[in-house]
GROMACS .gro file of C-alpha atoms in nm:
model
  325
    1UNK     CA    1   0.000   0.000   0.000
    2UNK     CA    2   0.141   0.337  -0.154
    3UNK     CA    3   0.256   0.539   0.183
    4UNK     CA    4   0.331   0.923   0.262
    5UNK     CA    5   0.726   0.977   0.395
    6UNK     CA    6   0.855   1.246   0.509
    7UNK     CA    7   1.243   1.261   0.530
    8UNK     CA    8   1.395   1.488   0.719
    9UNK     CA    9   1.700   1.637   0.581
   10UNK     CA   10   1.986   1.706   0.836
   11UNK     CA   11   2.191   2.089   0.751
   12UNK     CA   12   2.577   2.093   0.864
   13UNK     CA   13   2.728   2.333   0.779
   14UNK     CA   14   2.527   2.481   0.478
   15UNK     CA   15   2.558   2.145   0.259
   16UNK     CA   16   2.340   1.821   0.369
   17UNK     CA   17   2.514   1.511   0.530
   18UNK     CA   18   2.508   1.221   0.367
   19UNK     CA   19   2.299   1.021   0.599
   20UNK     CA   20   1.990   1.277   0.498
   21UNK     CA   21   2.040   1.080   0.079
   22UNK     CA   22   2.067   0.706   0.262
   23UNK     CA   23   1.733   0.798   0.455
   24UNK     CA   24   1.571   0.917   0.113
   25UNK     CA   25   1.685   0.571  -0.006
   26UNK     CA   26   1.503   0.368   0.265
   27UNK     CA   27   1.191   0.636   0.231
   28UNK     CA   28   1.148   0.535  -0.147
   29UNK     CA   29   1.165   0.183   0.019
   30UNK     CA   30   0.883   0.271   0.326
   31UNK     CA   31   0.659   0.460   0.081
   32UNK     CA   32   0.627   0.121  -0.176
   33UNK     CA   33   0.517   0.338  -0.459
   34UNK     CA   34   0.385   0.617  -0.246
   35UNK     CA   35   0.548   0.977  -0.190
   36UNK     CA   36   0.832   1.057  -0.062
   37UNK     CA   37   0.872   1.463   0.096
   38UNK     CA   38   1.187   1.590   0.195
   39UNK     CA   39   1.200   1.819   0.532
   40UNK     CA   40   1.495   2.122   0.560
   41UNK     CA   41   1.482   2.323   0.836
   42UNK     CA   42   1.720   2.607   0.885
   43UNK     CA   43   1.752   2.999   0.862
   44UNK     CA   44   1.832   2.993   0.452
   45UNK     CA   45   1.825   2.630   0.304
   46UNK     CA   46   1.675   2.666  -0.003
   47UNK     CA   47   1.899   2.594  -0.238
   48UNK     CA   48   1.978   2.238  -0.083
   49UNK     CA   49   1.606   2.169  -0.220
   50UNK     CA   50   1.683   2.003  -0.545
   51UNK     CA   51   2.004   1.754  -0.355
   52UNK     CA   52   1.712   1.625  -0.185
   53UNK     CA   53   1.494   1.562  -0.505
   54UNK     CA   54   1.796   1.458  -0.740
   55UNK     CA   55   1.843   1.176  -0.491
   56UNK     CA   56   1.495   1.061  -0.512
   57UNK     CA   57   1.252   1.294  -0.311
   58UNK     CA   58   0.961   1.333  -0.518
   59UNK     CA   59   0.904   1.700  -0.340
   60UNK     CA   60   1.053   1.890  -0.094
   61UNK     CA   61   0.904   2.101   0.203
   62UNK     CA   62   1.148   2.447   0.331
   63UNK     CA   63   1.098   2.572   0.639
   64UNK     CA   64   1.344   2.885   0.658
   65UNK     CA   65   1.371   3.030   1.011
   66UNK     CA   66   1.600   3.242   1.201
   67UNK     CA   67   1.587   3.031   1.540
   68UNK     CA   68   1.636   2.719   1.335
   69UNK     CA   69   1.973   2.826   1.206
   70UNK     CA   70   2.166   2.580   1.485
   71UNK     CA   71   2.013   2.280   1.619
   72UNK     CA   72   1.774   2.316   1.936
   73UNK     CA   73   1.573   2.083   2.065
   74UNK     CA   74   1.269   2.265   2.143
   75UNK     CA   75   1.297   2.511   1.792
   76UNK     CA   76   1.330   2.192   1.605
   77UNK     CA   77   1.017   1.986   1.785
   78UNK     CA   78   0.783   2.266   1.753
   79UNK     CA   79   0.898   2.276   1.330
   80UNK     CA   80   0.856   1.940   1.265
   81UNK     CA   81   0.534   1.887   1.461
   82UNK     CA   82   0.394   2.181   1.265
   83UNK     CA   83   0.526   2.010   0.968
   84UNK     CA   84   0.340   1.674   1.059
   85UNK     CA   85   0.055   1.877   1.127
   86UNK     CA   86   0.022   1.966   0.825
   87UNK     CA   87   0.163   1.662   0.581
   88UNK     CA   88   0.022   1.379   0.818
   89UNK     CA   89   0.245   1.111   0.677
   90UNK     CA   90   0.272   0.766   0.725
   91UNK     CA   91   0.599   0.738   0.789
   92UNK     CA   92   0.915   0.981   0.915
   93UNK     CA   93   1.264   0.885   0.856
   94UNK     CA   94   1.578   1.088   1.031
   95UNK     CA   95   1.942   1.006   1.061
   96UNK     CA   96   2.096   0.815   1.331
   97UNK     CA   97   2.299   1.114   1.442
   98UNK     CA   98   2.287   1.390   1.792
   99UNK     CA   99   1.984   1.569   1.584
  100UNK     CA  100   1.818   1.216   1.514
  101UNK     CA  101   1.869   1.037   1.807
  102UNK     CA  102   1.698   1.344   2.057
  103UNK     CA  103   1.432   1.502   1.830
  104UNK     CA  104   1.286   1.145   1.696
  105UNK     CA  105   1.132   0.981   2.056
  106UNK     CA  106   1.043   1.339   2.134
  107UNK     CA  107   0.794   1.364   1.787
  108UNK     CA  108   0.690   1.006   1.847
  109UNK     CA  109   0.584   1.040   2.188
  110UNK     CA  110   0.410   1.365   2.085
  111UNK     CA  111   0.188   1.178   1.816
  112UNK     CA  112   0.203   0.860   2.043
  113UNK     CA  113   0.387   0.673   1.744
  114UNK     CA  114   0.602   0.350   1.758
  115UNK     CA  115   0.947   0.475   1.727
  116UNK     CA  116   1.202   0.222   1.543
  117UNK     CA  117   1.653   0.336   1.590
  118UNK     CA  118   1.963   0.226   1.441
  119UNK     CA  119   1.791   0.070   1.166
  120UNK     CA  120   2.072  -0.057   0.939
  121UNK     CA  121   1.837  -0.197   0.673
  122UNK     CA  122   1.474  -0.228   0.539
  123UNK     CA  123   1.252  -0.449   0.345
  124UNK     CA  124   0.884  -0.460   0.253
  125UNK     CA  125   0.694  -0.724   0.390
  126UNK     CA  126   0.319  -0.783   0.294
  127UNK     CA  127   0.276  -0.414   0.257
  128UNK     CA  128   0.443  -0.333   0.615
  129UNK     CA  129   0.820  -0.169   0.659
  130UNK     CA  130   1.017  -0.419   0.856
  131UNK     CA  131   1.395  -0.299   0.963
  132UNK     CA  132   1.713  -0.437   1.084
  133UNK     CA  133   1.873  -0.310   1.394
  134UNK     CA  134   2.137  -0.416   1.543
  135UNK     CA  135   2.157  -0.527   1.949
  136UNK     CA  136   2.360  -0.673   2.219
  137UNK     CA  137   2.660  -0.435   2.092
  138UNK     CA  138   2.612  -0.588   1.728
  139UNK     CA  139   2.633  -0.931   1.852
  140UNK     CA  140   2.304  -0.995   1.707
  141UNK     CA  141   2.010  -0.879   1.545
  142UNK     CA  142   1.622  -0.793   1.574
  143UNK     CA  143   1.362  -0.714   1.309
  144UNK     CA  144   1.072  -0.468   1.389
  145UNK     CA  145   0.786  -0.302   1.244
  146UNK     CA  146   0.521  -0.077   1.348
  147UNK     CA  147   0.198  -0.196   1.363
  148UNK     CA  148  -0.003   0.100   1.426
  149UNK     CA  149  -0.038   0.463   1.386
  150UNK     CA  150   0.277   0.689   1.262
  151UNK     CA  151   0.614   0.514   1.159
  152UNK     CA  152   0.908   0.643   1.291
  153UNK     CA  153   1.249   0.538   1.250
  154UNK     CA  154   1.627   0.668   1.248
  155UNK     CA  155   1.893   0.515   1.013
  156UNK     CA  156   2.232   0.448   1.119
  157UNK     CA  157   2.482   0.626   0.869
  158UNK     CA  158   2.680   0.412   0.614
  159UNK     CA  159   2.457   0.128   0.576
  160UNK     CA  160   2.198   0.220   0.344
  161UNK     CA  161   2.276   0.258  -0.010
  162UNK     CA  162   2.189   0.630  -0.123
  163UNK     CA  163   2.016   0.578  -0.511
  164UNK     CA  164   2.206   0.726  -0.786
  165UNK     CA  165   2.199   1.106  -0.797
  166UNK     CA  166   2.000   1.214  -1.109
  167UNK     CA  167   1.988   1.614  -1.205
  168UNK     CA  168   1.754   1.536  -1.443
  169UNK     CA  169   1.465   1.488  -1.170
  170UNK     CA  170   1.200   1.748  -1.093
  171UNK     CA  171   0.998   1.796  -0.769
  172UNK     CA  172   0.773   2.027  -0.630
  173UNK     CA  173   0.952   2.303  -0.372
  174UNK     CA  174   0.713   2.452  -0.135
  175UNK     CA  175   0.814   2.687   0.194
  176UNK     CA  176   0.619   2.689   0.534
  177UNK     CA  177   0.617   2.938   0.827
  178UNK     CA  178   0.605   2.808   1.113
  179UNK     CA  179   0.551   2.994   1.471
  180UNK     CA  180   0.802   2.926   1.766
  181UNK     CA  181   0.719   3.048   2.061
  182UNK     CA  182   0.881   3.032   2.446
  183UNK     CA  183   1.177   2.858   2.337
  184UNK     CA  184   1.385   2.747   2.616
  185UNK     CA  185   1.694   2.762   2.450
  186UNK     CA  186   1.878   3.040   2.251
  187UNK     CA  187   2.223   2.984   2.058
  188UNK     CA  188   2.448   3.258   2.121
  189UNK     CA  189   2.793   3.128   1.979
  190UNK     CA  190   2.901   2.771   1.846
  191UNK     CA  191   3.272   2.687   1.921
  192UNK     CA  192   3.398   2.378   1.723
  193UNK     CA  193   3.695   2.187   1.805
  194UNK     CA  194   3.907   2.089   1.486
  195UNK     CA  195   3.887   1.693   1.465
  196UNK     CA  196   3.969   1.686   1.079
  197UNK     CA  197   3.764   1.756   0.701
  198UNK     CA  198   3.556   1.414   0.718
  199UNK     CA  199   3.313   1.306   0.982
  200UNK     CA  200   3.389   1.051   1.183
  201UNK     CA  201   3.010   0.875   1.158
  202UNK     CA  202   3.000   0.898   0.761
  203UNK     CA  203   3.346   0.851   0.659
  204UNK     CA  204   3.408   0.572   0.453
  205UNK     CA  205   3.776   0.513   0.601
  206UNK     CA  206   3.840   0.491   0.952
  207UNK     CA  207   4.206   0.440   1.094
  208UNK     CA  208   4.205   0.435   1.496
  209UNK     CA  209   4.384   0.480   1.754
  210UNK     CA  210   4.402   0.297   2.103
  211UNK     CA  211   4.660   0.304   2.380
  212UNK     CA  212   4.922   0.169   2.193
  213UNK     CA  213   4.986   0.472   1.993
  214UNK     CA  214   5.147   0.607   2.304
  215UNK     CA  215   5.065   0.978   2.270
  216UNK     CA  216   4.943   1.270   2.116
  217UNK     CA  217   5.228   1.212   1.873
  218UNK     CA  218   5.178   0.914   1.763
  219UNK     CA  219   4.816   0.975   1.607
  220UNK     CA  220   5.043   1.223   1.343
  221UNK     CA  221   5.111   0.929   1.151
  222UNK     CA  222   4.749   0.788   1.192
  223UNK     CA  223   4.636   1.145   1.037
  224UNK     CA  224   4.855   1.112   0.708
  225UNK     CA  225   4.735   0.805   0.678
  226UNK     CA  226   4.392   0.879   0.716
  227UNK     CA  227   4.373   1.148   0.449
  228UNK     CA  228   4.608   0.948   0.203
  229UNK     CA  229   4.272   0.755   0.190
  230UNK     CA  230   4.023   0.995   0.268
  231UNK     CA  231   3.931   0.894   0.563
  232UNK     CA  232   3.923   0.994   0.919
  233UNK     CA  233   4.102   0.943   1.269
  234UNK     CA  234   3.922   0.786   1.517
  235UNK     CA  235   4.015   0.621   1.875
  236UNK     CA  236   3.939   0.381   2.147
  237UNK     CA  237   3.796   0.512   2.541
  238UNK     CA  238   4.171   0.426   2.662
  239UNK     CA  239   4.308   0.712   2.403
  240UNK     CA  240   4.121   0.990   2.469
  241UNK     CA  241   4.102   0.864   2.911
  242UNK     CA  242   4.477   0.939   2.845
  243UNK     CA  243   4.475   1.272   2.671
  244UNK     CA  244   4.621   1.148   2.333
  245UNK     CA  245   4.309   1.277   2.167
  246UNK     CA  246   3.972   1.488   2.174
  247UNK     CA  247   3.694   1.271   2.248
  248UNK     CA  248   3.565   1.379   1.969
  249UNK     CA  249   3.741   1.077   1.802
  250UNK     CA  250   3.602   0.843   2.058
  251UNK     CA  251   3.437   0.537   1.879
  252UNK     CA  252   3.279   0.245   2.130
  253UNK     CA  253   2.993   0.151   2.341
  254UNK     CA  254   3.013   0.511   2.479
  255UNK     CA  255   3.134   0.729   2.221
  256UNK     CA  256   2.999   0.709   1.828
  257UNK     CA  257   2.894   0.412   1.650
  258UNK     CA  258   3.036   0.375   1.264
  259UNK     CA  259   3.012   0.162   1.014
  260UNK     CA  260   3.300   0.229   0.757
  261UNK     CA  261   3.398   0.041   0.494
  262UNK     CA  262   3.737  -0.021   0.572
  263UNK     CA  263   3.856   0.018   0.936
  264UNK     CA  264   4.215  -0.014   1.038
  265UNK     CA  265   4.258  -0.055   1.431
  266UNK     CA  266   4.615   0.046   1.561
  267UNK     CA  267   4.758  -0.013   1.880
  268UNK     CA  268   4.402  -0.163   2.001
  269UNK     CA  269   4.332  -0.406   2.224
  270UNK     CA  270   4.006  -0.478   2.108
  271UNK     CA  271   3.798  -0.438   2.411
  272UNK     CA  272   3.432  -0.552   2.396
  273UNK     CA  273   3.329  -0.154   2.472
  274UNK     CA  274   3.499  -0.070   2.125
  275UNK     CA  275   3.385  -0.324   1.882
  276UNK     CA  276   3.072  -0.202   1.991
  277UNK     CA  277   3.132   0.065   1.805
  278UNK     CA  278   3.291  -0.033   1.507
  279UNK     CA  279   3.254  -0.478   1.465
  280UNK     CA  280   2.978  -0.400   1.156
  281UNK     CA  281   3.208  -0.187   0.995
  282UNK     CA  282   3.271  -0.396   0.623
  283UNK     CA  283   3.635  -0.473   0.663
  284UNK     CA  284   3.860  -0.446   0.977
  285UNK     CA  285   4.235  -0.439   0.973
  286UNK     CA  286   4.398  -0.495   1.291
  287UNK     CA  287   4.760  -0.389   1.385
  288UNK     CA  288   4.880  -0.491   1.720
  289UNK     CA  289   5.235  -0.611   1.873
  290UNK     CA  290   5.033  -0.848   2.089
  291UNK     CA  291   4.906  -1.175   1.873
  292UNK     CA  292   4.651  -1.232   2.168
  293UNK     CA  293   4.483  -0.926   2.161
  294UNK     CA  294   4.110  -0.994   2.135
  295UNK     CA  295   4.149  -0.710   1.792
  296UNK     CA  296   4.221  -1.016   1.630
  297UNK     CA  297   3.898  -1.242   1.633
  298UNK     CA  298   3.722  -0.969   1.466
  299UNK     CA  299   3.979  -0.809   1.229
  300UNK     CA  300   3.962  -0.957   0.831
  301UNK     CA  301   4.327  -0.908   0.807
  302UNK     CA  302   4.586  -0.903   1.068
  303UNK     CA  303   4.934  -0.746   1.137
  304UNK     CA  304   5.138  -0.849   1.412
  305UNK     CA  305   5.429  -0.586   1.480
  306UNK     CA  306   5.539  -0.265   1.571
  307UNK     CA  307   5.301   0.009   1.458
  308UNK     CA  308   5.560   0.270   1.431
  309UNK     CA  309   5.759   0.049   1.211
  310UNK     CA  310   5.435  -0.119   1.040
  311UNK     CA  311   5.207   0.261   0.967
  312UNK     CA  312   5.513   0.442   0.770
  313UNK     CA  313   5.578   0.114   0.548
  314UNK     CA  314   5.185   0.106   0.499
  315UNK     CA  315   5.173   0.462   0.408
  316UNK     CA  316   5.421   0.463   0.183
  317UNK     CA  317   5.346   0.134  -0.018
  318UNK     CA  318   5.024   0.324  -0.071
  319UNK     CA  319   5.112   0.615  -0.144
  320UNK     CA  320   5.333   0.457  -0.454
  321UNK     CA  321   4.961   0.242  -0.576
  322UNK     CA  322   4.775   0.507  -0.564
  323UNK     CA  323   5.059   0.694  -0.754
  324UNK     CA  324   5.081   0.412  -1.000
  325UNK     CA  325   4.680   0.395  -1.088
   0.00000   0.00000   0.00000
């Protein structure tokens, strides 16, 4: 049965994150034939519109508003559920991200909706939406639906397949005004702290850093390493506990969850806390001194040695392929 989803689009930085195209993907899969809307919120984000419908959005709803420049939580909740108000979908998709993950169980337990997270796939079945998520720290797996009323769900980034961009789609782009009132919170300045060009949840490349890289230093040769490939620097709880890094970088049970497609552990243990955060990622190289390290009984590919003697030989031999092709 043809559905109404709304998707909504996630602003950082004036361009749209990735995640915002992979939850378009699943929406064209939600709707089965039905319509799929894109959402922007923000103070001028017009002309991210047609991103939105080139990557399969059939239309796209602006809602341009100074207060909605920087994430809030209570700014965004009162958009959205003006938004729902007036589309009354079927089903609303989000991100997995900060913005996701708090303004999602807010709108569901607004509209008293079934609210579905971390969904790393979907599939049709009989005419309802089932998804994937994974539990247990990605030890296993549950499927869930909704069976009533509004479908909500967030998609963890890097899992879904975004569906070729095409410029040669067209969609309707309409604006709404919404009214905010009594907001509780008020932006006055954002300070960011410099952790690198890609983001950590939707890069593609990962290299990390645990204890083993023995200070701040030694993530320098993580960091050429990681943009030789385009990727990003990441670390383990131990790291960061010890000053080496921002935790900004964490990645684990308590810091972000990502699912590259090539992660290269350095200098980590391997401890059950941090393959929570990284075990689905598609391919795992482990380099570690310490053949016992439990790194190892997840990693595809292994390297037993000295990562200050292993990381320079990698870089290099890599930097000549690349060179070569």
């Amino acid at each position: 049965m043809a559905k109404k989803v709304l998707v909504i689009g996630e602003v950082r930085d004036g361009e749209l994150r990735n995640v915002s195209y992979e939850a378009v993907a699943a929406g064209k899969e939600v709707a089965d034939g039905g319509e799929v809307v894109g959402v922007l919120l923000g103070e001028d984000v017009s002309g991210l519109a047609d991103s939105l419908i080139h990557y399969g959005a059939d239309r796209v709803i602006v809602v341009n508003h100074a207060d909605l420049k920087t994430y809030t939580t209570d700014a965004y909740q009162q958009a959205l559920l003006q938004v729902l108000d007036v589309e009354n979908p079927e089903g609303v998709l989000l991100g997995h991200t900060s913005l996701g993950k708090d303004v999602s169980p807010r709108l569901a337990m607004k509209l008293g909706a079934g609210l579905i997270s971390d969904a790393i796939s979907v599939e049709m079945d009989g005419g309802d939406a089932v998804f994937t998520r994974p539990i247990y720290s990605g030890k296993a797996f549950e499927k869930k639906k909704v069976n009533d009323g509004v479908l909500f769900a967030t998609i963890r980034p890097n899992n879904i397949v975004p569906l070729e961009k095409d410029e040669s789609r067209s969609g309707d782009v309409s604006t709404l005004t919404v009214d905010l009132k009594d907001l509780r919170t008020v932006i006055k300045d954002v300070v960011r702290k410099a952790t690198g060009g890609v983001d950590l949840s939707e890069a593609k490349v990962i290299v990390a850093g645990g204890r083993g890289v023995k200070g701040k230093e030694g993530f320098e040769p993580l960091q050429e390493l990681a943009d030789l490939l385009g990727g990003a620097v990441g670390a383990s709880r131990g790291a960061c506990d010890a000053d080496y890094c921002d935790y900004a970088l964490q990645i684990g049970q308590t810091g972000k969850v990502v699912t590259p497609d090539l992660y290269i552990a350095v200098g980590l243990s391997g401890a059950i806390q941090h393959l929570a955060g990284m075990s689905n990622s598609k391919v795992i190289v482990a380099i570690n001194k310490d053949p016992e390290a439990p790194i190892f009984e997840v990693a595809d590919y292994g390297i037993v040695g000295d990562l200050f003697e292993i990381i320079p030989i990698l870089t290099e031999e890599l930097k000549s392929a690349l060179v070569s092709n």
